[in-house]
Short mmCIF file of C-alpha atoms in Angstrom, two decimals:
data_model
loop_
_atom_site.label_atom_id
_atom_site.label_comp_id
_atom_site.label_asym_id
_atom_site.label_seq_id
_atom_site.Cartn_x
_atom_site.Cartn_y
_atom_site.Cartn_z
CA MET A 1 0.00 0.00 0.00
CA GLU A 2 1.46 3.34 -1.07
CA ASN A 3 2.02 5.87 1.72
CA PHE A 4 1.16 3.34 4.42
CA ASN A 5 1.50 5.00 7.83
CA ARG A 6 3.30 2.57 10.14
CA LEU A 7 2.77 4.97 13.04
CA ASN A 8 -0.98 4.56 12.80
CA ASP A 9 -1.82 3.66 16.39
CA LEU A 10 -3.98 0.63 15.57
CA TYR A 11 -1.31 -0.84 13.32
CA PHE A 12 1.59 -0.01 15.64
CA LYS A 13 -0.10 -1.62 18.60
CA LYS A 14 -0.90 -4.79 16.68
CA LEU A 15 2.71 -4.97 15.51
CA LEU A 16 4.52 -4.30 18.81
CA GLY A 17 1.80 -4.68 21.44
CA ASP A 18 0.75 -8.27 20.79
CA LYS A 19 2.13 -11.17 22.84
CA ASN A 20 2.21 -13.27 19.65
CA ARG A 21 4.88 -10.92 18.27
CA LYS A 22 6.70 -10.06 21.48
CA ASN A 23 9.96 -11.07 19.79
CA LEU A 24 9.56 -7.94 17.64
CA THR A 25 8.90 -5.76 20.69
CA LEU A 26 12.00 -7.18 22.37
CA SER A 27 14.04 -6.54 19.22
CA PHE A 28 12.85 -2.91 19.18
CA LEU A 29 13.49 -2.36 22.90
CA ASN A 30 16.89 -4.05 23.03
CA ALA A 31 17.99 -1.98 20.03
CA ILE A 32 16.70 1.37 21.27
CA LEU A 33 18.02 0.76 24.80
CA ASN A 34 21.38 -0.37 23.36
CA LYS A 35 21.48 -3.71 25.17
CA ASP A 36 24.34 -6.06 24.41
CA GLU A 37 24.30 -9.85 24.58
CA ARG A 38 24.91 -9.83 28.34
CA GLU A 39 22.02 -7.47 29.06
CA TYR A 40 19.37 -8.47 26.52
CA PHE A 41 15.80 -8.41 27.71
CA THR A 42 14.56 -11.94 27.05
CA ASP A 43 10.86 -11.71 27.88
CA ILE A 44 8.07 -9.16 28.12
CA THR A 45 4.60 -9.11 29.66
CA PHE A 46 2.12 -6.61 28.24
CA LEU A 47 0.10 -4.74 30.87
CA ASP A 48 -1.81 -2.32 28.68
CA LYS A 49 -5.36 -3.57 28.11
CA ASP A 50 -7.41 -0.56 29.23
CA ASN A 51 -6.02 2.31 27.16
CA GLU A 52 -7.84 1.75 23.88
CA PRO A 53 -9.79 4.78 22.53
CA LEU A 54 -13.38 4.96 23.78
CA THR A 55 -14.56 5.04 20.17
CA LEU A 56 -12.95 4.04 16.91
CA ASP A 57 -12.92 7.67 15.80
CA GLY A 58 -11.41 8.72 19.14
CA LYS A 59 -9.21 11.15 17.23
CA LEU A 60 -5.64 11.27 18.35
CA SER A 61 -5.65 9.44 21.65
CA LYS A 62 -2.12 8.42 22.35
CA LEU A 63 -0.81 4.96 21.84
CA ASP A 64 0.44 3.53 25.11
CA ILE A 65 2.14 0.13 25.25
CA ARG A 66 2.83 -0.73 28.89
CA ALA A 67 4.89 -3.76 29.78
CA ASP A 68 7.07 -5.51 32.34
CA LEU A 69 10.43 -6.83 31.19
CA ASN A 70 12.02 -10.00 32.56
CA ASP A 71 14.16 -8.15 35.12
CA GLY A 72 11.19 -6.16 36.45
CA THR A 73 11.91 -3.03 34.41
CA GLN A 74 8.74 -1.11 33.52
CA VAL A 75 8.47 0.30 30.01
CA ASP A 76 6.02 2.59 28.24
CA ILE A 77 6.13 3.13 24.46
CA GLU A 78 4.19 6.08 23.10
CA VAL A 79 3.69 7.14 19.50
CA GLN A 80 2.76 10.75 18.76
CA VAL A 81 1.96 11.66 15.17
CA CYS A 82 0.78 15.25 15.51
CA PRO A 83 2.95 18.02 17.01
CA PHE A 84 2.35 18.46 20.73
CA LYS A 85 4.37 21.05 22.64
CA PHE A 86 3.91 19.46 26.07
CA MET A 87 5.44 16.09 25.22
CA ALA A 88 8.05 16.35 27.99
CA GLU A 89 5.45 17.11 30.65
CA ARG A 90 3.10 14.40 29.44
CA SER A 91 5.86 11.81 29.21
CA LEU A 92 7.04 12.65 32.71
CA TYR A 93 3.46 12.42 34.01
CA TYR A 94 2.91 8.96 32.53
CA TRP A 95 6.37 7.87 33.65
CA SER A 96 5.52 8.92 37.23
CA LYS A 97 2.27 6.93 37.15
CA MET A 98 4.09 3.88 35.82
CA TYR A 99 6.73 4.18 38.55
CA SER A 100 4.39 4.86 41.46
CA GLU A 101 1.93 2.10 40.53
CA GLN A 102 4.58 -0.46 41.38
CA LEU A 103 3.86 0.19 45.06
CA GLU A 104 0.48 -1.47 44.68
CA LYS A 105 2.42 -4.73 44.78
CA SER A 106 4.67 -3.73 47.65
CA ALA A 107 5.02 -0.68 49.91
CA GLU A 108 8.80 -1.12 50.20
CA TYR A 109 10.68 1.52 48.21
CA LYS A 110 13.68 -0.78 47.84
CA LYS A 111 11.60 -3.01 45.60
CA LEU A 112 10.84 -0.28 43.08
CA LYS A 113 12.22 -1.09 39.62
CA LYS A 114 13.53 1.08 36.83
CA ALA A 115 10.88 2.73 34.62
CA ILE A 116 11.59 3.70 31.02
CA ALA A 117 9.46 5.93 28.77
CA ILE A 118 10.05 5.82 25.01
CA ASN A 119 8.46 8.50 22.82
CA LEU A 120 8.43 7.84 19.07
CA LEU A 121 7.62 11.18 17.42
CA ALA A 122 6.70 11.98 13.83
CA PHE A 123 7.73 15.63 14.31
CA ASP A 124 10.71 17.69 15.49
CA TYR A 125 10.34 18.37 19.18
CA LEU A 126 13.74 19.03 20.76
CA GLU A 127 14.80 22.20 18.96
CA ASP A 128 18.26 22.35 20.52
CA GLU A 129 19.17 18.74 19.72
CA GLN A 130 20.51 17.47 16.41
CA ASP A 131 20.47 13.71 17.05
CA TRP A 132 17.34 11.67 16.39
CA HIS A 133 17.70 9.75 19.68
CA ASN A 134 17.98 11.65 22.97
CA ILE A 135 17.94 10.15 26.47
CA TYR A 136 17.16 11.97 29.71
CA ASN A 137 18.02 10.94 33.28
CA LEU A 138 18.00 12.64 36.70
CA LEU A 139 21.39 14.35 37.17
CA ASN A 140 23.17 16.77 39.49
CA VAL A 141 23.26 20.08 37.62
CA LYS A 142 26.84 20.78 38.78
CA SER A 143 28.66 17.46 38.75
CA HIS A 144 26.34 15.73 36.23
CA ASN A 145 26.40 12.67 38.49
CA LYS A 146 23.30 10.53 38.18
CA LEU A 147 21.03 10.48 41.23
CA THR A 148 19.38 7.19 40.26
CA ASP A 149 19.08 4.97 37.22
CA HIS A 150 15.37 4.42 37.90
CA ILE A 151 14.26 7.19 35.54
CA GLU A 152 14.98 7.11 31.82
CA ILE A 153 13.03 8.99 29.15
CA HIS A 154 13.79 8.57 25.44
CA PHE A 155 12.74 10.78 22.53
CA LEU A 156 13.03 9.34 19.01
CA GLU A 157 12.39 12.05 16.40
CA LEU A 158 11.77 10.55 12.96
CA PRO A 159 12.32 13.77 10.92
CA LYS A 160 15.91 13.93 12.22
CA PHE A 161 16.67 10.33 11.27
CA THR A 162 18.90 9.61 8.29
CA LEU A 163 20.27 6.22 7.38
CA LYS A 164 23.96 6.81 6.68
CA ASP A 165 25.19 3.41 5.51
CA MET A 166 22.84 0.63 4.43
CA ARG A 167 25.70 -1.88 4.71
CA LYS A 168 26.44 -1.11 8.37
CA ILE A 169 22.95 -0.63 9.66
CA ARG A 170 22.26 -1.11 13.35
CA THR A 171 19.02 -2.70 14.53
CA SER A 172 17.86 0.59 16.06
CA GLU A 173 18.41 2.31 12.71
CA ALA A 174 16.57 -0.48 10.90
CA TRP A 175 13.52 0.07 13.09
CA LEU A 176 13.60 3.84 12.60
CA ALA A 177 13.98 3.38 8.85
CA TYR A 178 10.96 1.08 8.87
CA PHE A 179 8.73 3.44 10.85
CA SER A 180 9.85 6.55 8.97
CA GLY A 181 8.14 5.43 5.75
CA ARG A 182 10.85 7.18 3.72
CA TYR A 183 12.46 4.09 2.25
CA THR A 184 11.36 2.17 -0.83
CA LYS A 185 10.22 -1.42 -0.89
CA LYS A 186 13.57 -2.42 -2.38
CA GLU A 187 15.50 -0.58 0.33
CA LEU A 188 13.40 -2.21 3.04
CA GLU A 189 14.15 -5.59 1.48
CA GLU A 190 17.87 -4.80 1.78
CA ILE A 191 17.40 -3.80 5.42
CA ALA A 192 15.39 -6.96 6.07
CA MET A 193 18.27 -9.09 4.76
CA THR A 194 20.45 -7.90 7.67
CA THR A 195 17.68 -7.47 10.27
CA PRO A 196 15.34 -10.48 10.59
CA ALA A 197 12.91 -8.55 12.82
CA ILE A 198 12.25 -6.08 9.99
CA LYS A 199 11.64 -8.95 7.59
CA GLU A 200 9.00 -10.30 9.98
CA ALA A 201 7.49 -6.82 10.41
CA VAL A 202 7.15 -6.39 6.65
CA GLU A 203 5.49 -9.81 6.37
CA PHE A 204 3.02 -8.90 9.12
CA GLU A 205 2.30 -5.58 7.40
CA ASN A 206 1.35 -7.40 4.19
CA THR A 207 -0.98 -9.71 6.12
CA PHE A 208 -2.52 -6.75 7.96
CA LEU A 209 -3.30 -4.91 4.73
CA GLN A 210 -4.95 -7.97 3.19
CA ASP A 211 -7.42 -8.16 6.08
CA LYS A 212 -10.45 -6.04 5.06
CA ILE A 213 -11.57 -5.38 8.63
CA GLU A 214 -8.11 -4.35 9.82
CA ARG A 215 -7.57 -2.17 6.78
CA ARG A 216 -10.91 -0.44 7.29
CA ALA A 217 -10.05 0.31 10.92
CA TYR A 218 -6.67 1.66 9.80
CA GLU A 219 -8.31 3.94 7.23
CA GLN A 220 -10.74 5.33 9.80
CA ARG A 221 -7.90 6.22 12.12
CA GLU A 222 -6.06 7.93 9.26
CA LYS A 223 -9.20 9.95 8.54
CA ALA A 224 -9.22 11.09 12.17
CA ILE A 225 -5.66 12.37 11.76
CA ARG A 226 -6.56 14.24 8.56
CA ASP A 227 -9.55 15.80 10.34
CA TYR A 228 -7.25 16.94 13.13
CA TYR A 229 -4.95 18.73 10.71
CA SER A 230 -7.98 20.31 9.05
CA TYR A 231 -9.16 21.66 12.40
CA MET A 232 -5.69 22.96 13.22
CA SER A 233 -5.57 24.81 9.93
CA ALA A 234 -8.87 26.48 10.77
CA TYR A 235 -7.57 27.47 14.21
CA LYS A 236 -4.53 29.17 12.73
CA GLU A 237 -6.49 31.06 10.10
CA GLU A 238 -9.45 32.20 12.16
CA GLY A 239 -8.13 32.29 15.70
CA LEU A 240 -8.07 29.44 18.17
CA GLU A 241 -11.36 29.96 19.96
CA GLN A 242 -13.39 30.78 16.83
CA GLY A 243 -11.66 28.02 14.87
CA LEU A 244 -12.60 25.49 17.53
CA LYS A 245 -16.26 26.43 17.35
CA GLN A 246 -16.38 26.34 13.55
CA GLY A 247 -14.27 23.20 13.18
CA LEU A 248 -16.50 21.32 15.62
CA GLN A 249 -19.83 22.83 14.61
CA GLN A 250 -21.10 19.76 12.77
CA GLY A 251 -20.11 17.38 15.54
CA LEU A 252 -21.40 19.53 18.41
CA GLN A 253 -25.17 19.62 18.87
CA GLN A 254 -26.57 22.16 21.28
CA GLY A 255 -28.29 20.76 24.34
CA LYS A 256 -26.78 17.27 24.08
CA LEU A 257 -24.61 16.95 27.14
CA GLU A 258 -23.09 13.57 26.16
CA GLU A 259 -21.90 15.00 22.84
CA LYS A 260 -20.29 17.93 24.65
CA PHE A 261 -18.51 15.58 27.04
CA ARG A 262 -17.22 13.43 24.17
CA THR A 263 -15.98 16.46 22.25
CA ALA A 264 -14.31 17.90 25.35
CA THR A 265 -12.60 14.57 26.03
CA ASN A 266 -11.19 14.47 22.47
CA LEU A 267 -9.88 18.02 22.84
CA LEU A 268 -8.21 17.11 26.12
CA LYS A 269 -6.46 14.22 24.33
CA MET A 270 -5.28 16.69 21.67
CA GLY A 271 -3.65 18.77 24.42
CA PHE A 272 -5.85 21.87 24.48
CA ASP A 273 -6.09 23.75 27.75
CA ILE A 274 -9.15 23.69 30.00
CA GLU A 275 -10.04 27.36 29.47
CA THR A 276 -10.13 27.01 25.67
CA ILE A 277 -12.17 23.81 25.78
CA SER A 278 -14.62 25.33 28.26
CA LYS A 279 -15.34 28.17 25.84
CA ALA A 280 -15.50 25.93 22.77
CA VAL A 281 -18.01 23.39 24.11
CA GLU A 282 -19.76 25.71 26.59
CA LEU A 283 -19.13 23.64 29.69
CA SER A 284 -17.81 24.92 33.00
CA ARG A 285 -14.10 24.77 33.74
CA GLU A 286 -14.91 22.59 36.74
CA LYS A 287 -16.63 20.02 34.53
CA ILE A 288 -13.72 20.02 32.07
CA GLN A 289 -11.34 19.50 35.00
CA GLU A 290 -13.39 16.46 36.07
CA LEU A 291 -13.13 15.01 32.56
CA SER A 292 -9.38 15.68 32.54
CA GLU A 293 -8.92 13.70 35.74
CA LYS A 294 -10.90 10.76 34.35
CA LYS A 295 -9.24 10.46 30.94
#
């Protein structure tokens, strides 16, 4: 399929969030986390079963693959297609939830395990960084000594990625090349010859696209992304508040509280602030705050 978006959340989750293909998830994680043969993660247990969108056209709800690795490490993989200026804050928030939820199993701090957040972005986010892969830890601002290795946040920015040498490709580069969508079928075949996981991913992609139900779901999610960009264009041209009202006019019916709640929830997922949403859907700020806490 021409212009197939491998970052489509439904497709991505079926590729790397399914226990039947956990070998691919492990390949991706070991490569991105730069694990050598002595440190390879050998097993993974997926925890994320409750984060699917409420509706199929749930706009741009984030993809969130949560998992435990064989040494107890917690990992969260998020894909973000549309530009979002609060990625750092959101990633830190979800990292903190992932880390703190470990205490449900035990109240002893010494049993807390490392938590890793990986953000795969289809846009430039870190303006002051040139590399496509940047890793953040908790450091002393003077000595740069690490306080703890329990926090690790990765940003993978696809627009900054360039494959320098097809003959000396690393597994991490192979995965980024695959997800970038910038390489031809022939080039992917060359990459697959040196990276078996990519060969398997390409084979799964072909099977996915031949399934009419899966392909239809994929196309609906792509339509949601196009709609989002259309709305954003309206906001820029006509002003944020007015653009919101006009862009959502067809979907927002006066007097139908459930429709207002659903629209407000989608806008929260897009990252709009409470004040703007309150004005756009004509609900109180208190009610929007309640929805924000529930999402």
